[in-house]
CSV table of C-alpha atoms in Angstrom, one decimal:
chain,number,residue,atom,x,y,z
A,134,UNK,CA,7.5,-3.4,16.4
A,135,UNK,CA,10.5,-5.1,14.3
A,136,UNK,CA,14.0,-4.2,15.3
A,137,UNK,CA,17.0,-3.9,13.2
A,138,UNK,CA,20.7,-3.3,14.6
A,139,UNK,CA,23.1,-1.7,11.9
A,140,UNK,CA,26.6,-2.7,13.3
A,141,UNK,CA,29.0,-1.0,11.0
A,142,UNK,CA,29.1,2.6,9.3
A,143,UNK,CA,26.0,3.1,6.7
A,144,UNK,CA,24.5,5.6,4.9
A,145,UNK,CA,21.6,7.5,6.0
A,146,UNK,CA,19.7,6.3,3.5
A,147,UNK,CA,19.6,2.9,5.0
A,148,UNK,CA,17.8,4.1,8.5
A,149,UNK,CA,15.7,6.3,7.1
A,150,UNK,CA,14.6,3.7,4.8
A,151,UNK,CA,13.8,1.4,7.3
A,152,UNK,CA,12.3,3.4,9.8
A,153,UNK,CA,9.9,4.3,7.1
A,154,UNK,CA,8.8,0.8,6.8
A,155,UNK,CA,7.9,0.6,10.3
A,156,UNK,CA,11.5,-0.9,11.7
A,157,UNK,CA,12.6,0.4,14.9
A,158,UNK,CA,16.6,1.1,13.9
A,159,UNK,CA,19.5,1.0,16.4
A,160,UNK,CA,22.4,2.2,14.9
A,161,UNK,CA,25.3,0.7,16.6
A,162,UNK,CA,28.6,1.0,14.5
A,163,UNK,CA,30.6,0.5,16.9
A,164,UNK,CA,28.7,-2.0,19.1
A,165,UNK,CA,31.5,-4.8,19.5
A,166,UNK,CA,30.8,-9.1,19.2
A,167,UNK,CA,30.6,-9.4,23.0
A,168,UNK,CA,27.9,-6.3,23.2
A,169,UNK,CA,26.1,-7.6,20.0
A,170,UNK,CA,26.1,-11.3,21.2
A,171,UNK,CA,23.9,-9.7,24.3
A,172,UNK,CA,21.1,-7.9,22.7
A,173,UNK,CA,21.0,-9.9,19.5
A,174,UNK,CA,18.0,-11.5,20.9
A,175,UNK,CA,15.4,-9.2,20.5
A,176,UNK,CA,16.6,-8.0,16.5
A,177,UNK,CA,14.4,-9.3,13.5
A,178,UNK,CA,17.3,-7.7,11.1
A,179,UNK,CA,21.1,-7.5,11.4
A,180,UNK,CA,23.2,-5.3,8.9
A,181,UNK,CA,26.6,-6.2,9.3
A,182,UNK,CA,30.2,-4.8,7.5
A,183,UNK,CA,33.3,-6.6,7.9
A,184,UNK,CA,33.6,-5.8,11.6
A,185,UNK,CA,31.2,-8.4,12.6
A,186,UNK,CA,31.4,-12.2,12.2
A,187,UNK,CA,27.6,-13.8,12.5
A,188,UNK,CA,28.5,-17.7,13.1
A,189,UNK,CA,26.6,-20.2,14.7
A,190,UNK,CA,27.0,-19.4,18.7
A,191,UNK,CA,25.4,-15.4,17.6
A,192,UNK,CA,22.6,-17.0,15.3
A,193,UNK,CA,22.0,-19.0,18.0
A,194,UNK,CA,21.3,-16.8,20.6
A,195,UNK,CA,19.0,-14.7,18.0
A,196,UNK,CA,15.6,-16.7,18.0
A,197,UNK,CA,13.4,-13.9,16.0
A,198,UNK,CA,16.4,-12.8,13.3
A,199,UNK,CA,14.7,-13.1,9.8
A,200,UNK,CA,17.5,-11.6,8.1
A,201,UNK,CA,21.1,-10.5,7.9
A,202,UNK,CA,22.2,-7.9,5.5
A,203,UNK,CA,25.9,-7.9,4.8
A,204,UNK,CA,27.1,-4.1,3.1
A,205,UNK,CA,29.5,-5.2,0.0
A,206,UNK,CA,30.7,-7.7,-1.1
A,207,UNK,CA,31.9,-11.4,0.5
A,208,UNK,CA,30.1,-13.3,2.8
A,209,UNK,CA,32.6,-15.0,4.4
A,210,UNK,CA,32.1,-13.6,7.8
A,211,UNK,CA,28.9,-15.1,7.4
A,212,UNK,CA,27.7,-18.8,8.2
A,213,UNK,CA,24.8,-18.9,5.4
A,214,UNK,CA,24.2,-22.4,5.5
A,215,UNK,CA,23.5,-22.6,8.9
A,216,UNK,CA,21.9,-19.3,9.4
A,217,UNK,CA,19.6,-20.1,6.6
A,218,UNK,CA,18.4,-23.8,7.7
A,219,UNK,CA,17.5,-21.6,10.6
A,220,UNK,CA,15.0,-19.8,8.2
A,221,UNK,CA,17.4,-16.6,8.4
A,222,UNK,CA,17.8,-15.3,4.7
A,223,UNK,CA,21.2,-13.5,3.7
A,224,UNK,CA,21.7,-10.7,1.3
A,225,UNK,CA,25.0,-8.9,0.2
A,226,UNK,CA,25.0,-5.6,-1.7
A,227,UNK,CA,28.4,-6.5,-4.2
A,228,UNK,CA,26.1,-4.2,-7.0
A,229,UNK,CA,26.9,-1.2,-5.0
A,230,UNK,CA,30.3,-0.5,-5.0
A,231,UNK,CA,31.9,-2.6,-7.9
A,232,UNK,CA,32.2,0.8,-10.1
A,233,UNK,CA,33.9,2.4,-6.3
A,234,UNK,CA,36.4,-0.9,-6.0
A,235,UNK,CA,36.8,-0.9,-10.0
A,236,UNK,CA,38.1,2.9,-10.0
A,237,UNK,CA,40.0,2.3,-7.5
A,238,UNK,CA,42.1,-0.5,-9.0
A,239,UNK,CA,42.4,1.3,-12.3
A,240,UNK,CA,43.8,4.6,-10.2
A,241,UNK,CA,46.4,2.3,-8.7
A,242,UNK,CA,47.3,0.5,-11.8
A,243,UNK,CA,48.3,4.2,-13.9
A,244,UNK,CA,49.8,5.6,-10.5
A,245,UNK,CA,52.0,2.4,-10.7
A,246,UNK,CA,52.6,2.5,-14.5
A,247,UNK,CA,53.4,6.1,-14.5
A,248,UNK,CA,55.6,6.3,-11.2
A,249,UNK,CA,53.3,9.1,-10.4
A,250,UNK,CA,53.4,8.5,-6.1
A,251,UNK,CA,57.1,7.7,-6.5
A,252,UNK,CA,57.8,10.7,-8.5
A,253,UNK,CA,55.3,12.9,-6.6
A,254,UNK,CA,57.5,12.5,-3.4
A,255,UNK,CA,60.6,12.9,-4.7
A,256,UNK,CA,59.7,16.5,-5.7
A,257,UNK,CA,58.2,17.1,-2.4
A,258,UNK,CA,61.9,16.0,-1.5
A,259,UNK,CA,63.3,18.4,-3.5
A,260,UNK,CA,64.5,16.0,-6.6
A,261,UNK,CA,63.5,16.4,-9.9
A,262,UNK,CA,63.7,13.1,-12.2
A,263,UNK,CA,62.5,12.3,-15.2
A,264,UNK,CA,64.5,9.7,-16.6
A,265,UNK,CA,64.4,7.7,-13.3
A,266,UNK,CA,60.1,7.8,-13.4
A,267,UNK,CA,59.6,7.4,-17.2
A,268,UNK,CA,56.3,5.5,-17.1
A,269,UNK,CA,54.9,2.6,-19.3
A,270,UNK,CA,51.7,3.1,-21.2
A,271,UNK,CA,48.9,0.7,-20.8
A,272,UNK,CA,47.5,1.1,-23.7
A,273,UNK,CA,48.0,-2.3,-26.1
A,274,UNK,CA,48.7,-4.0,-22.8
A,275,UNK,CA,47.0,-7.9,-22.1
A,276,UNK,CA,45.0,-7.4,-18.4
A,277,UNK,CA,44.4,-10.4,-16.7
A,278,UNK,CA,41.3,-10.6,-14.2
A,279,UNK,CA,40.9,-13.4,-12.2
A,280,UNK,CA,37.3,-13.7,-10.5
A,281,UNK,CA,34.6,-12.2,-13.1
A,282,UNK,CA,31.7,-11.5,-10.6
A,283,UNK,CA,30.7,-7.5,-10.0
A,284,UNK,CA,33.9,-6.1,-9.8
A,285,UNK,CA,36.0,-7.8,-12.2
A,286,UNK,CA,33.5,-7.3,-14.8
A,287,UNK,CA,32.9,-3.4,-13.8
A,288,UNK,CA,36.5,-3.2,-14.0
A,289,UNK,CA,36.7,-5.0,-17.5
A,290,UNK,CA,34.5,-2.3,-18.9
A,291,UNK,CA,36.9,0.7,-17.5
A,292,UNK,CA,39.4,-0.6,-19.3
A,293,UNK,CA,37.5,-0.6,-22.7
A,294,UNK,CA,39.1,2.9,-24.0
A,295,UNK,CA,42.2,1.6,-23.2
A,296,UNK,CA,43.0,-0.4,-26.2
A,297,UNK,CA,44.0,-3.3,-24.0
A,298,UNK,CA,43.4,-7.3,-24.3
A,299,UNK,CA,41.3,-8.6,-21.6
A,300,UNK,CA,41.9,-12.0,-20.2
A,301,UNK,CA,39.7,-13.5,-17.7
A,302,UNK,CA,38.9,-16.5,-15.4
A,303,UNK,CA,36.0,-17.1,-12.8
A,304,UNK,CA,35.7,-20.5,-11.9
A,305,UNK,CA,31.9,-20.6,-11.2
A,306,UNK,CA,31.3,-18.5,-15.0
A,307,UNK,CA,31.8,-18.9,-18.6
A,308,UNK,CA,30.2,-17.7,-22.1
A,309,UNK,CA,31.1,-13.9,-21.0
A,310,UNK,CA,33.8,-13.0,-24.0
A,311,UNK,CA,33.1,-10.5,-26.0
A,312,UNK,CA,34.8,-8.2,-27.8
A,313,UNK,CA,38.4,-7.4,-26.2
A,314,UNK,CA,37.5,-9.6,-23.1
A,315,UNK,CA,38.4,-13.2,-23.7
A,316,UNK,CA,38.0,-16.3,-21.6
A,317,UNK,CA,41.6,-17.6,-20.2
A,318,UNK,CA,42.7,-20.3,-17.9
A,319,UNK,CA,44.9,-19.3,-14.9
A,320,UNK,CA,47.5,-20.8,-16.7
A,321,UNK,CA,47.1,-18.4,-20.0
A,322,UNK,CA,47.2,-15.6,-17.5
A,323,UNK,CA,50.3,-16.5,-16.1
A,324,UNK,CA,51.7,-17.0,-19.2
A,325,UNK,CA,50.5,-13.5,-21.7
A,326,UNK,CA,49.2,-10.9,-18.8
A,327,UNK,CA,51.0,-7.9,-18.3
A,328,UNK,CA,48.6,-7.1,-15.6
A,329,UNK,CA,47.0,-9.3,-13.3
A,330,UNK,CA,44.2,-8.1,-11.0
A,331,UNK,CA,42.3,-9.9,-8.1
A,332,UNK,CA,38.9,-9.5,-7.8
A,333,UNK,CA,38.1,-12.6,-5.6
A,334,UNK,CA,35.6,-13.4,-3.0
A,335,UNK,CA,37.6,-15.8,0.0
A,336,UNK,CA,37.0,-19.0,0.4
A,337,UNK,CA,38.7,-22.3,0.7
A,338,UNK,CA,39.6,-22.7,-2.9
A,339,UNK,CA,40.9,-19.0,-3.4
A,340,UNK,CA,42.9,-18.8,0.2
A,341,UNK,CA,46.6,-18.1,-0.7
A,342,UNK,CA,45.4,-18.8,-4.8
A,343,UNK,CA,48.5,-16.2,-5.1
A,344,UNK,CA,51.5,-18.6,-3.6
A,345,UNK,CA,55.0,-19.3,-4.5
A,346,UNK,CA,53.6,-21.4,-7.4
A,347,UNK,CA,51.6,-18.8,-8.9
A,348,UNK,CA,54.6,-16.0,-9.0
A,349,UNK,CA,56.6,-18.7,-10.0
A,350,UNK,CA,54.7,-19.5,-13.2
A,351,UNK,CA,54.3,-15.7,-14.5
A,352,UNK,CA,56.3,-15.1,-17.9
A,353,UNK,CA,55.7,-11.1,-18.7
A,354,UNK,CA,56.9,-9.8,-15.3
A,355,UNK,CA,53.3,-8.4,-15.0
A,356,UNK,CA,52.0,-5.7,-12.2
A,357,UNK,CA,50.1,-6.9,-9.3
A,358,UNK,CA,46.6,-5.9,-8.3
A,359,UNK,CA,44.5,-6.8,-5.5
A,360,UNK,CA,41.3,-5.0,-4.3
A,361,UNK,CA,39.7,-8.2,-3.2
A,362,UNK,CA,40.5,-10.1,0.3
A,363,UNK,CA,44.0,-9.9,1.5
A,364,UNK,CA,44.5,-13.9,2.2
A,365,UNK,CA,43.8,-14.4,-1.5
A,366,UNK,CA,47.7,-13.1,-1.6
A,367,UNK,CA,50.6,-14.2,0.6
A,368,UNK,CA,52.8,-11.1,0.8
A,369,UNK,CA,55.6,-13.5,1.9
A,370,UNK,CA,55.3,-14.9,-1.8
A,371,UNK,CA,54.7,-11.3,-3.4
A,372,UNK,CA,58.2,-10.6,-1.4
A,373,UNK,CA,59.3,-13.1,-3.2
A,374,UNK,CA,58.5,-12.4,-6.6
A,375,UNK,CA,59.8,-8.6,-5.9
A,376,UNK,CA,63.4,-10.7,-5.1
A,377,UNK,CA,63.1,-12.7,-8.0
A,378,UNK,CA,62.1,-10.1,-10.5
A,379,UNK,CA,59.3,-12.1,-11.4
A,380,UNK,CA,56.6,-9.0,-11.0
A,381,UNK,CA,56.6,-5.0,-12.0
A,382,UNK,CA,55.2,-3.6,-9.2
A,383,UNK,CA,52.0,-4.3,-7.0
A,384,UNK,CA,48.8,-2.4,-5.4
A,385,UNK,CA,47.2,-3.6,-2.7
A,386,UNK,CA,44.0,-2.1,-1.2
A,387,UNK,CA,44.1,-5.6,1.3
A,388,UNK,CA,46.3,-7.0,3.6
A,389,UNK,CA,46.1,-10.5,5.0
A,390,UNK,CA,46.0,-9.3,8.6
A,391,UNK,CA,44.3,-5.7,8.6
A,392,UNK,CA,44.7,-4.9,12.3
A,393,UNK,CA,48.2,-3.2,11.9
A,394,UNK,CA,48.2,-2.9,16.1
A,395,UNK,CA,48.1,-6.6,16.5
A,396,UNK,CA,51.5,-7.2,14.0
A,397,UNK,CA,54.3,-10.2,15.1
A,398,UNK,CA,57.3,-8.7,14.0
A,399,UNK,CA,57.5,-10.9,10.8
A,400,UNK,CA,54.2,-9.5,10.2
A,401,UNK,CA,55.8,-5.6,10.4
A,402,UNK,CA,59.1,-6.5,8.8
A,403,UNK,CA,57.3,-7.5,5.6
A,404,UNK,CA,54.8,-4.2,5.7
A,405,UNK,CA,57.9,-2.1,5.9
A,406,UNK,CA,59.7,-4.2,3.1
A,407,UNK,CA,56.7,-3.5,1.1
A,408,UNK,CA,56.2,0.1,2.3
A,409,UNK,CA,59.5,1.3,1.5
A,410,UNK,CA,59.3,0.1,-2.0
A,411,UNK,CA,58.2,2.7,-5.0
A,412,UNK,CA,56.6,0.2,-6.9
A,413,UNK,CA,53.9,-0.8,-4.1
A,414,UNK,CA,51.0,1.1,-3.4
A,415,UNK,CA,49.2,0.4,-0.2
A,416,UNK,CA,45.8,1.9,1.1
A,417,UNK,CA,43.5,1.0,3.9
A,418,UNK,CA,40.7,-1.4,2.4
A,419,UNK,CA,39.5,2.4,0.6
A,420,UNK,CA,38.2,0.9,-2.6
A,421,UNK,CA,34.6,0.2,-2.4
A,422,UNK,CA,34.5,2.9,0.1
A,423,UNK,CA,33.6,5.8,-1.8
A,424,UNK,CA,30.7,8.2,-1.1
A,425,UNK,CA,28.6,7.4,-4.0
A,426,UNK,CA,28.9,3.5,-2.9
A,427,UNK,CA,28.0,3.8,0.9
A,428,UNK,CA,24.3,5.3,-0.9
A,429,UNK,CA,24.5,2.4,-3.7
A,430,UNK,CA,25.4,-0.7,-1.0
A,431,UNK,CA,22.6,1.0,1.1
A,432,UNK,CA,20.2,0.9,-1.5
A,433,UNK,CA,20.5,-2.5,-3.3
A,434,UNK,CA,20.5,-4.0,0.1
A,435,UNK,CA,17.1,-2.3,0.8
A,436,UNK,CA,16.0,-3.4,-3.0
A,437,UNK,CA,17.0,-7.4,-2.3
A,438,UNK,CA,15.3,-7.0,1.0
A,439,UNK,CA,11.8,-5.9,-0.9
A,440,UNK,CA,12.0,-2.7,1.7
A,441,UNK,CA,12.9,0.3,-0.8
């Protein structure tokens, strides 16, 4: 019998699913590289999340792995080329939680807008002010998107009742403009957006693609979003733009380094900077976590695998 090891939270769905097709399923969530690396020998499928990095020393010590299944988006954890000339195939599930990661960045950029956090704790603190939290309306705004794969598209389309222009850039895509969504350069981003949102998988061309240069070159003082990968930002250059008055505000459902236990102190000092500030939101790499989405990532990873 085929094995599969699931190696980071799923839903149900996806064991079941297999199991039905005749897999035998370990369900290991919280099985670490070391243990993995170990029994990784006798598994014909791996499903990993962002927990697990499959490079070449792992594919190598897994001689009957036909396939790898990565839940959401970004397969940077991922060595494809190798693991494929090895005959592995590689699947991601990006389909199944764009509308969960889109929300999200839509709920962060009205809660920014409208003060509504900021203002929420100052009651809860006993302080009622409503000239100090008037909010700005996004509606006749310019939104600038930059990376137009699943998310950035889903989260164009949210923003169709909003009256808004949309202005994006991908790279690797181009004949998408229609309607209120336009085609821009970075550079027309930097220069008309009020709002620019990230919605970029990492690699070495997006690493750090928002540096010192980029906050430099913004004109409209526009609000940050990113609910991509957190090195596709340098928070020591978002600090920067805070200082300079070059941006709004900013919400951030990534962070460069993730693992808040392993912070150097420059690394904590800049959090807390960030933290303290009423025009920052940050949460916990939450937006493509949703219910709905564990079921959808499930699924279309079952679908592209021919097993649903």
């Amino acid at each position: 019998m085929k094995k599969v090891i699931i190696t980071g939270k799923a839903h149900p769905l996806l064991k079941d699913k297999l199991e039905e097709k005749g897999f035998e399923v370990v369900y290991q969530p919280d099985i670490s590289p070391v243990e993995l690396e170990e029994c990784i020998h006798s598994f014909t499928g791996l499903v990993v999340t962002t927990r697990i990095s499959v490079q070449q020393p792992l594919i190598d010590k897994a001689p009957s792995l036909e396939w790898v299944g990565r839940l959401g988006s970004g397969m940077e954890l991922i060595d494809v080329g190798y693991a494929e000339s090895k005959g592995i195939r590689c699947v991601s599930s990006p389909e199944g939680n764009k509308d969960a990661v889109a929300e999200h960045a839509l709920g962060m950029l009205l809660n920014l807008m409208n003060n509504i956090t900021a203002a929420a704790s100052e009651v809860r603190n006993g302080l009622w002010r409503r000239d100090e939290n008037r909010g700005s309306e996004l509606n006749g705004k310019t939104v600038g998107i930059i990376g137009y794969g699943n998310t950035g598209s889903s989260f164009a389309r949210l923003l169709s009742s909003f009256n808004v222009t949309v202005l994006a850039y991908d790279k690797y895509k181009s004949g998408f403009a229609e309607g209120y969504i336009k085609e821009a350069s970075p550079e027309q981003i930097c220069r008309y957006a009020d709002v620019i949102s990230f919605h970029l998988p990492l690699s070495g061309e997006t690493t750090y693609f928002a540096n010192d240069a980029f906050f430099n070159s913004l004109e409209q003082k526009p609000w940050i979003l990113n609910t991509s990968r957190g090195k596709v930002l340098s928070l020591t250059s978002l600090i920067k733009a805070f200082q300079h008055h070059q941006i709004s505000g900013a919400g951030l459902d990534v962070l460069e380094n993730e693992k808040l236990d392993t912070y150097t102190e420059k690394e904590k000092e800049e959090l807390q900077w960030l933290s303290s500030r009423r025009e920052v939101i940050i949460t916990p790499h939450i937006a493509g976590y949703t219910k709905e989405a564990s079921y959808k990532m499930a699924r279309v990873l079952l679908e592209k695998l021919g097993l649903f």
